[in-house]
Amino acid sequence: MAAWYNSVTLRRAVAGVAEHAMRNSWQRTVVAAGLAWAGALGAAAGEEPAKPDAAAPGRAAETPAAERTPFEVVLELKGAFEPVEAVVIDDHAESYTQPLDIVTLAAHGARVAEGDVILELDAERVDRAIADLEVELAAGEKALELARRELVAAEALTPLELAEAERQGRVAAEDLARFTAVGRPLAEEAARFGVTAAEQQVRSSREELAQLEKMYKDKDLTEETEEMILQRARFDVAAAEQSLRGARVAAEDALTLELPRRALDLERSAAKAAITLEKARTTLPLKLEQQRLAVAKLEHDRVQSKRKLEELRHDRGLAVRRAPRAGTLYYGRLQDGAWTTAAVAAKAVVGQAVPLGDLAFTVVAPAPVRFRARVEEKDLHLVVPGLAGRVTPAGYPDAPAAVALEPGFAAVPKDGRYAASFAVAPPAGGALPAAGMTGTARFVVRSRPDAITVPEAALFRAGDGGHVVYVEREGAEPEKRSVRPGLSADGRVEILEGLAAGDRVRTTKP
């Protein structure tokens, strides 16, 4: 405990002396030795020695002077060259999805004229699909025409069929009511009266025969005439008796069979007519609506077939792709500064089958080109309107070209970086770099021959948001002074206001 106390006390004493003795070199030497000795005592006592300040080794690191020297802020950006004028051939099939064989194919990097064939596919299967759909569409047109005519007839017949069903229902009900109220009682009465009439006829015939027999006994007639009249009378009696038997059978049939069956038939007819009427009332409108929907579906199918036919004809046009302009043919397209050439080249082989529109091409104009670079967020403040510099192609380090920031740069992040486009001027005596090449652009953002600069470590942020430095003063505490900084580069920052050349500043707060 005593050793620890002594070491701490000694270090505090040395630190107190150091605060007032840093202005004289011999004092700084003594203080440094004292601090080292105190650290050794602390280590011997088991205490971790204090970490020395990074600026402590010498006055140059602790209190460097503001220097008036040439100052340059340089921004370097890596990127790639892109075409300014290019036409992408990247139409996709709308309907036909089956792959087709490649018949002819222009080479990547080939110079093409407007109208040259870039890609030709074997379109025989597409042509067959178009022919099949044309036949199907023609058949559908006839089916639609027939359905429309049938619908017109159904719309006219439905009210008539419904009225006929109502009439038949009404007639059946009336027939049943009439038969029950009038027809059946009258038929039963007629059947019974027929029996009575037949019985009366028998009695009359018998009485007439008896009268004739009596009369013939009293009168003197020849036997032949008598016999003839009596035979006729006897036959009448037999006939009347036969009629009576028939009348009785007919009456029995009418009363027990025919009339009940007739009544049952009428009841069933009336019931069926009522059911038929109810069915007509519920189903006829539904059938009519069903026919209307069938016509609507056929019309929809017709529209869909026509659309599909147009799509197939469009897809058929993709079987032969021609150059829309003169230029250099690139496989793939440019996406976010990178070409998709490799993905297209892997499938662009004569004889290989590919889906329609699956291969993308770009016809690039040789000039002009632009340089697209990615800017890190920490460098956004350096990308200002009018920024100009030079770009060196990676493949041609001896042929730099002038570049200038194009208007419309927007600080919209993507993957933590920001894209900036630069117009490229043709290099003197040389050709423009080809689209897809890479390079490095160098921009001198600021260059001053006699700027006042200090280390970045000497600049501190004030509580009001400004910047301050701590300026050393002979025999006094350091002065906290507000300054206006400029840009920084290589670990130094330019001071625009607040410091003069030769002023010494601290790299740590006092």
XYZ file of C-alpha atoms in Angstrom:
510
model
C 0.000 0.000 0.000
C 2.837 2.382 0.857
C 4.580 1.624 -2.432
C 1.378 2.280 -4.364
C 0.801 5.573 -2.496
C 4.363 6.726 -3.108
C 4.175 5.939 -6.822
C 0.877 7.754 -7.272
C 2.024 10.743 -5.288
C 5.221 10.949 -7.256
C 3.421 10.732 -10.573
C 0.972 13.450 -9.610
C 3.816 15.684 -8.538
C 5.695 15.093 -11.760
C 2.541 15.718 -13.802
C 2.043 19.026 -11.966
C 5.566 20.085 -12.727
C 5.107 18.989 -16.356
C 2.185 21.339 -16.845
C 4.402 24.396 -16.176
C 7.673 23.097 -17.514
C 6.769 22.051 -21.110
C 7.903 25.409 -22.504
C 11.647 24.759 -21.822
C 13.444 21.904 -23.465
C 15.583 20.978 -20.445
C 12.496 20.984 -18.262
C 10.684 18.700 -20.710
C 13.616 16.322 -20.552
C 13.480 16.215 -16.750
C 9.741 15.768 -16.769
C 9.925 12.931 -19.267
C 12.522 11.175 -17.140
C 10.389 11.709 -14.010
C 7.327 10.282 -15.740
C 9.268 7.247 -16.831
C 10.608 6.741 -13.279
C 7.091 7.111 -11.825
C 5.783 4.586 -14.314
C 8.470 2.163 -13.316
C 7.579 2.594 -9.639
C 3.919 2.011 -10.444
C 4.742 -1.150 -12.336
C 6.872 -2.374 -9.481
C 3.952 -1.766 -7.124
C 1.618 -3.852 -9.335
C -0.177 -0.881 -11.049
C -0.645 -0.786 -14.846
C 1.424 2.090 -16.189
C -0.454 4.995 -17.777
C -0.446 5.116 -21.600
C 1.614 8.054 -22.782
C -0.006 10.640 -25.056
C 0.665 10.041 -28.755
C 1.992 13.571 -29.011
C 4.314 13.243 -25.998
C 7.570 12.067 -27.691
C 8.466 15.595 -28.818
C 7.312 19.109 -29.263
C 6.897 18.712 -33.055
C 4.153 16.109 -32.557
C 2.546 17.863 -29.613
C 2.566 21.469 -30.806
C 3.184 21.553 -34.551
C 3.334 24.907 -36.269
C 0.818 26.079 -38.852
C 2.644 25.877 -42.152
C 2.274 27.894 -45.347
C 2.870 25.308 -48.048
C 1.387 24.200 -51.338
C -1.860 22.334 -50.632
C -3.750 20.079 -53.010
C -6.944 18.075 -52.576
C -7.200 15.226 -55.060
C -10.209 12.932 -55.653
C -9.593 9.618 -57.391
C -12.517 7.540 -58.630
C -12.529 4.131 -60.260
C -15.184 3.248 -62.764
C -15.976 2.097 -66.285
C -16.687 3.640 -69.661
C -20.250 3.516 -70.938
C -21.795 4.368 -74.282
C -23.783 7.552 -74.544
C -25.755 6.316 -77.545
C -26.836 2.677 -77.466
C -29.945 0.692 -78.370
C -30.822 -2.347 -76.264
C -32.491 -5.292 -78.010
C -34.253 -6.975 -75.124
C -37.856 -7.674 -76.107
C -39.349 -10.671 -74.335
C -41.855 -13.162 -75.712
C -45.449 -12.471 -74.765
C -46.993 -15.890 -75.340
C -44.701 -18.506 -76.878
C -42.393 -19.911 -74.208
C -40.882 -22.983 -75.880
C -37.173 -22.735 -76.815
C -36.138 -22.475 -80.476
C -32.872 -23.421 -82.130
C -30.386 -20.683 -83.056
C -29.792 -20.702 -86.824
C -27.505 -17.691 -87.295
C -25.846 -15.358 -84.817
C -23.593 -12.309 -85.183
C -20.377 -12.301 -83.148
C -19.860 -10.277 -79.992
C -17.966 -7.107 -80.881
C -18.942 -7.240 -84.565
C -19.544 -3.997 -86.427
C -23.096 -4.017 -87.768
C -25.059 -1.777 -90.058
C -28.684 -0.834 -89.579
C -30.891 -3.751 -90.620
C -28.202 -6.445 -90.372
C -29.408 -9.767 -88.964
C -28.096 -10.234 -85.444
C -30.026 -13.368 -84.482
C -32.195 -15.845 -86.388
C -34.130 -18.692 -84.739
C -35.923 -21.650 -86.312
C -39.544 -20.426 -86.050
C -41.327 -23.443 -87.607
C -43.057 -24.342 -84.331
C -44.215 -20.783 -83.851
C -45.668 -20.757 -87.361
C -47.573 -23.970 -86.618
C -48.928 -22.505 -83.400
C -50.103 -19.432 -85.306
C -51.809 -21.558 -87.976
C -53.561 -23.704 -85.343
C -54.803 -20.650 -83.517
C -56.094 -19.073 -86.724
C -58.203 -22.199 -87.408
C -59.418 -22.231 -83.809
C -60.311 -18.560 -84.037
C -62.282 -19.102 -87.286
C -64.234 -21.956 -85.662
C -64.864 -19.802 -82.632
C -66.235 -17.021 -84.841
C -68.861 -19.411 -86.278
C -69.735 -20.777 -82.851
C -70.167 -17.245 -81.573
C -72.395 -16.289 -84.511
C -74.579 -19.387 -83.949
C -74.803 -18.716 -80.203
C -75.836 -15.119 -80.841
C -78.651 -16.237 -83.177
C -79.822 -18.876 -80.709
C -79.819 -16.270 -77.977
C -82.052 -13.984 -80.026
C -84.494 -16.874 -80.559
C -84.333 -17.849 -76.886
C -85.074 -14.306 -75.783
C -88.145 -14.308 -78.051
C -89.306 -17.839 -77.165
C -88.833 -17.678 -73.404
C -91.847 -15.408 -72.739
C -93.963 -17.553 -75.098
C -92.876 -20.805 -73.451
C -93.594 -19.348 -70.041
C -97.045 -18.187 -71.185
C -97.753 -21.635 -72.699
C -96.767 -23.317 -69.438
C -99.106 -21.027 -67.549
C -101.914 -21.745 -70.054
C -101.434 -25.520 -69.800
C -101.406 -25.319 -66.028
C -104.570 -23.296 -66.060
C -106.289 -25.687 -68.555
C -105.338 -28.753 -66.507
C -106.681 -27.181 -63.350
C -109.897 -26.164 -65.136
C -110.343 -29.663 -66.627
C -109.964 -31.265 -63.229
C -112.374 -28.849 -61.609
C -114.898 -29.263 -64.430
C -114.708 -33.033 -64.346
C -115.036 -33.123 -60.582
C -117.968 -30.727 -60.502
C -119.855 -31.675 -63.653
C -118.348 -34.389 -65.819
C -118.027 -37.157 -63.274
C -121.481 -36.758 -61.681
C -123.028 -36.570 -65.166
C -121.149 -39.654 -66.355
C -122.150 -41.600 -63.264
C -125.748 -40.540 -63.751
C -125.608 -41.512 -67.445
C -124.162 -44.916 -66.584
C -126.911 -45.602 -64.061
C -129.570 -44.251 -66.442
C -128.287 -46.563 -69.162
C -128.934 -49.554 -66.947
C -132.387 -48.214 -66.063
C -133.145 -47.616 -69.750
C -131.995 -51.107 -70.634
C -134.136 -52.581 -67.889
C -137.080 -50.538 -69.146
C -136.455 -51.779 -72.644
C -136.466 -55.364 -71.429
C -139.763 -54.856 -69.638
C -141.274 -53.196 -72.649
C -140.116 -55.951 -74.944
C -141.447 -58.620 -72.641
C -144.819 -56.858 -72.283
C -145.050 -56.454 -76.038
C -144.303 -60.158 -76.528
C -146.955 -61.103 -73.959
C -149.488 -58.866 -75.634
C -148.754 -60.373 -79.041
C -149.033 -63.906 -77.747
C -152.370 -63.091 -76.143
C -153.595 -61.257 -79.166
C -152.657 -64.066 -81.508
C -154.631 -66.503 -79.414
C -157.819 -64.427 -79.754
C -157.528 -63.638 -83.461
C -157.712 -65.911 -86.368
C -154.350 -65.462 -88.129
C -152.345 -67.749 -90.244
C -149.630 -69.652 -88.481
C -146.871 -68.286 -90.684
C -147.583 -64.635 -89.919
C -148.052 -65.360 -86.271
C -144.830 -67.203 -86.002
C -142.940 -64.467 -87.806
C -144.207 -61.709 -85.510
C -143.618 -63.729 -82.405
C -140.063 -64.574 -83.434
C -139.360 -60.895 -83.961
C -140.797 -60.007 -80.578
C -138.868 -62.766 -78.879
C -135.667 -61.492 -80.545
C -136.395 -57.988 -79.317
C -136.729 -59.354 -75.816
C -133.436 -61.217 -76.144
C -131.771 -58.144 -77.580
C -133.113 -55.969 -74.780
C -131.911 -58.458 -72.219
C -128.504 -58.499 -73.926
C -128.413 -54.686 -73.926
C -129.302 -54.709 -70.284
C -126.420 -57.001 -69.485
C -124.108 -54.753 -71.531
C -125.467 -51.613 -69.871
C -124.863 -53.090 -66.459
C -121.280 -54.049 -67.366
C -120.678 -50.620 -68.954
C -122.141 -48.859 -65.956
C -119.969 -50.932 -63.622
C -116.870 -50.193 -65.727
C -117.657 -46.487 -65.813
C -118.367 -46.217 -62.130
C -115.569 -48.397 -60.833
C -112.809 -48.035 -63.447
C -113.154 -45.381 -66.118
C -114.371 -42.452 -64.070
C -111.905 -42.984 -61.158
C -109.074 -43.406 -63.648
C -110.167 -40.339 -65.550
C -110.270 -38.411 -62.315
C -106.769 -39.653 -61.387
C -105.421 -38.759 -64.848
C -106.819 -35.254 -64.577
C -105.399 -34.831 -61.076
C -101.998 -35.964 -62.252
C -102.163 -33.773 -65.343
C -103.046 -30.796 -63.176
C -100.199 -31.585 -60.758
C -97.727 -32.033 -63.629
C -98.907 -28.820 -65.230
C -98.388 -26.966 -61.942
C -94.909 -28.429 -61.565
C -94.122 -27.653 -65.206
C -95.283 -24.098 -64.696
C -93.167 -23.632 -61.590
C -90.197 -25.180 -63.382
C -90.710 -22.883 -66.346
C -90.898 -19.853 -64.081
C -87.591 -20.746 -62.387
C -85.563 -22.423 -65.161
C -86.475 -20.519 -68.300
C -84.925 -17.243 -67.052
C -81.888 -19.201 -65.838
C -81.498 -20.940 -69.192
C -81.783 -17.618 -70.941
C -79.145 -16.117 -68.669
C -77.001 -19.199 -69.232
C -77.200 -18.649 -72.968
C -76.269 -15.006 -72.500
C -73.265 -16.038 -70.400
C -72.312 -18.627 -73.009
C -72.327 -15.906 -75.654
C -70.303 -13.637 -73.376
C -67.792 -16.440 -72.796
C -67.460 -17.064 -76.500
C -66.908 -13.347 -77.022
C -64.305 -13.365 -74.247
C -62.617 -16.418 -75.747
C -62.626 -14.687 -79.114
C -60.930 -11.620 -77.647
C -58.414 -13.801 -75.830
C -57.699 -15.807 -78.957
C -57.192 -12.626 -80.956
C -54.879 -11.264 -78.270
C -52.939 -14.519 -78.175
C -52.700 -14.505 -81.962
C -51.307 -10.977 -81.872
C -48.854 -12.047 -79.183
C -47.755 -15.063 -81.225
C -47.264 -12.872 -84.281
C -45.236 -10.491 -82.117
C -43.209 -13.434 -80.819
C -42.720 -14.616 -84.381
C -41.046 -11.294 -85.080
C -38.518 -12.020 -82.330
C -37.239 -15.008 -84.286
C -35.262 -12.645 -86.512
C -33.562 -9.740 -84.740
C -31.990 -6.971 -86.783
C -29.697 -4.156 -85.803
C -31.772 -1.012 -85.126
C -28.750 1.199 -85.911
C -25.158 1.004 -86.985
C -22.522 0.356 -84.322
C -20.747 -2.325 -82.355
C -22.691 -5.373 -81.199
C -22.397 -6.241 -77.515
C -23.858 -9.397 -76.028
C -26.002 -8.528 -73.000
C -26.845 -5.125 -71.660
C -25.395 -2.581 -69.271
C -26.756 -2.858 -65.721
C -25.460 -0.679 -62.887
C -22.207 -0.090 -64.735
C -21.572 -3.790 -65.506
C -22.221 -5.722 -68.710
C -24.196 -8.982 -68.652
C -22.164 -10.312 -71.583
C -21.049 -13.522 -69.895
C -24.604 -14.679 -69.119
C -25.716 -14.106 -72.725
C -22.575 -15.546 -74.316
C -23.074 -18.818 -72.419
C -26.375 -19.346 -74.263
C -25.615 -17.636 -77.589
C -24.391 -20.679 -79.533
C -25.562 -21.719 -83.012
C -27.665 -24.880 -82.726
C -28.535 -24.295 -79.083
C -32.202 -23.853 -78.151
C -33.194 -20.696 -76.314
C -36.583 -19.164 -75.460
C -37.751 -16.306 -77.643
C -36.435 -12.989 -76.365
C -34.139 -14.665 -73.845
C -30.990 -13.165 -75.389
C -30.324 -9.467 -74.912
C -28.064 -7.466 -77.226
C -26.891 -3.872 -77.330
C -25.784 -1.967 -80.416
C -23.322 0.661 -79.217
C -22.249 3.791 -81.046
C -18.418 4.032 -80.919
C -18.604 7.627 -79.734
C -19.251 9.469 -77.535
C -18.708 7.618 -74.275
C -19.117 8.603 -70.642
C -17.221 7.539 -67.549
C -19.367 6.238 -64.709
C -17.765 6.035 -61.296
C -18.874 5.154 -57.810
C -18.310 7.817 -55.152
C -17.948 6.917 -51.496
C -20.117 8.866 -49.087
C -17.117 10.495 -47.386
C -16.170 12.088 -50.728
C -19.602 13.461 -51.657
C -18.627 16.998 -50.659
C -15.886 16.936 -53.288
C -18.275 16.179 -56.159
C -19.391 19.674 -57.122
C -20.871 21.061 -60.357
C -18.156 21.726 -62.908
C -15.815 19.091 -61.452
C -13.287 18.275 -64.162
C -10.183 16.132 -64.410
C -8.598 13.362 -66.429
C -9.351 9.675 -66.708
C -6.741 7.057 -67.467
C -7.974 3.830 -69.071
C -6.577 0.771 -67.342
C -5.477 -0.700 -70.668
C -3.978 2.516 -72.042
C -2.147 4.324 -69.248
C -0.473 6.669 -71.734
C -3.736 7.908 -73.247
C -5.604 9.904 -70.597
C -8.720 11.817 -71.597
C -10.392 14.877 -70.142
C -13.599 14.318 -68.167
C -16.211 16.638 -66.675
C -19.118 15.933 -64.347
C -22.410 15.714 -66.214
C -25.379 17.721 -64.919
C -27.950 16.017 -62.749
C -25.727 14.267 -60.223
C -27.927 13.188 -57.314
C -26.637 11.912 -53.997
C -28.881 8.854 -53.991
C -27.129 5.930 -52.297
C -26.918 2.382 -53.597
C -24.895 -0.218 -51.717
C -23.289 2.564 -49.695
C -21.965 4.368 -52.776
C -23.162 6.976 -55.218
C -22.954 6.893 -59.010
C -21.556 9.883 -60.894
C -21.342 10.254 -64.683
C -18.637 12.215 -66.471
C -18.506 13.343 -70.079
C -15.339 12.166 -71.804
C -13.501 14.295 -74.380
C -11.492 12.504 -77.089
C -7.810 12.393 -76.152
C -5.473 14.344 -78.369
C -4.235 12.110 -81.165
C -6.021 9.036 -79.790
C -9.294 7.195 -79.891
C -11.929 7.078 -77.179
C -11.885 4.048 -74.869
C -14.394 1.360 -75.774
C -17.524 0.873 -73.723
C -16.891 -1.614 -70.962
C -13.277 -0.643 -70.345
C -12.311 0.470 -66.852
C -10.190 3.347 -65.679
C -9.281 5.735 -62.900
C -10.264 9.389 -62.924
C -8.211 11.987 -61.050
C -9.648 15.353 -60.046
C -7.734 18.194 -58.404
C -10.545 19.613 -56.310
C -8.464 22.378 -54.744
C -4.882 23.570 -55.277
C -3.308 26.454 -53.372
C 0.368 27.362 -53.615
C 0.573 28.934 -50.145
C -2.198 27.499 -48.003
C -1.993 27.505 -44.209
C -2.417 23.945 -42.965
C -2.257 22.074 -39.677
C -2.557 18.381 -38.817
C -6.141 17.149 -38.702
C -5.536 16.104 -35.077
C -5.144 19.763 -34.111
C -8.691 20.656 -35.201
C -11.464 20.214 -32.629
C -15.251 20.571 -32.783
C -16.710 23.360 -30.627
C -19.955 23.136 -28.695
C -21.731 25.489 -31.144
C -20.835 23.309 -34.093
C -17.842 25.353 -35.195
C -14.162 24.410 -35.100
C -11.393 25.501 -32.717
C -7.671 25.007 -32.251
C -5.575 25.417 -29.125
C -2.722 27.859 -29.860
C 0.370 27.739 -27.643
C 1.336 30.987 -25.885
C 4.663 31.705 -24.237
C 4.262 31.727 -20.471
C 0.484 31.354 -20.584
C -2.242 28.800 -20.985
C -3.024 27.722 -24.613
C -5.546 29.948 -26.385
C -8.793 28.347 -27.581
C -9.273 30.014 -30.968
C -12.141 29.661 -33.461
C -11.046 28.930 -37.015
C -12.669 28.298 -40.387
C -11.317 25.125 -41.893
C -11.311 24.221 -45.559
C -10.699 20.867 -47.153
C -8.382 18.193 -45.841
C -5.940 15.892 -47.566
C -3.148 13.536 -46.519
C -3.782 14.099 -42.816
C -3.659 17.917 -42.983
C -6.487 20.447 -43.099
C -6.454 23.888 -44.651
C -7.277 26.785 -42.320
C -8.967 29.613 -44.182
C -9.379 32.008 -41.239
C -8.093 32.184 -37.660
C -4.435 31.123 -37.916
C -1.227 32.574 -39.242
C 1.808 30.746 -40.479
C 4.057 29.802 -37.569
C 1.329 29.584 -34.929
C 1.823 26.466 -32.880
C -1.239 24.391 -32.077
C -1.844 21.437 -29.819
C -2.872 18.044 -31.131
C -4.508 17.280 -27.779
C -6.826 19.331 -25.624
C -5.067 21.027 -22.674
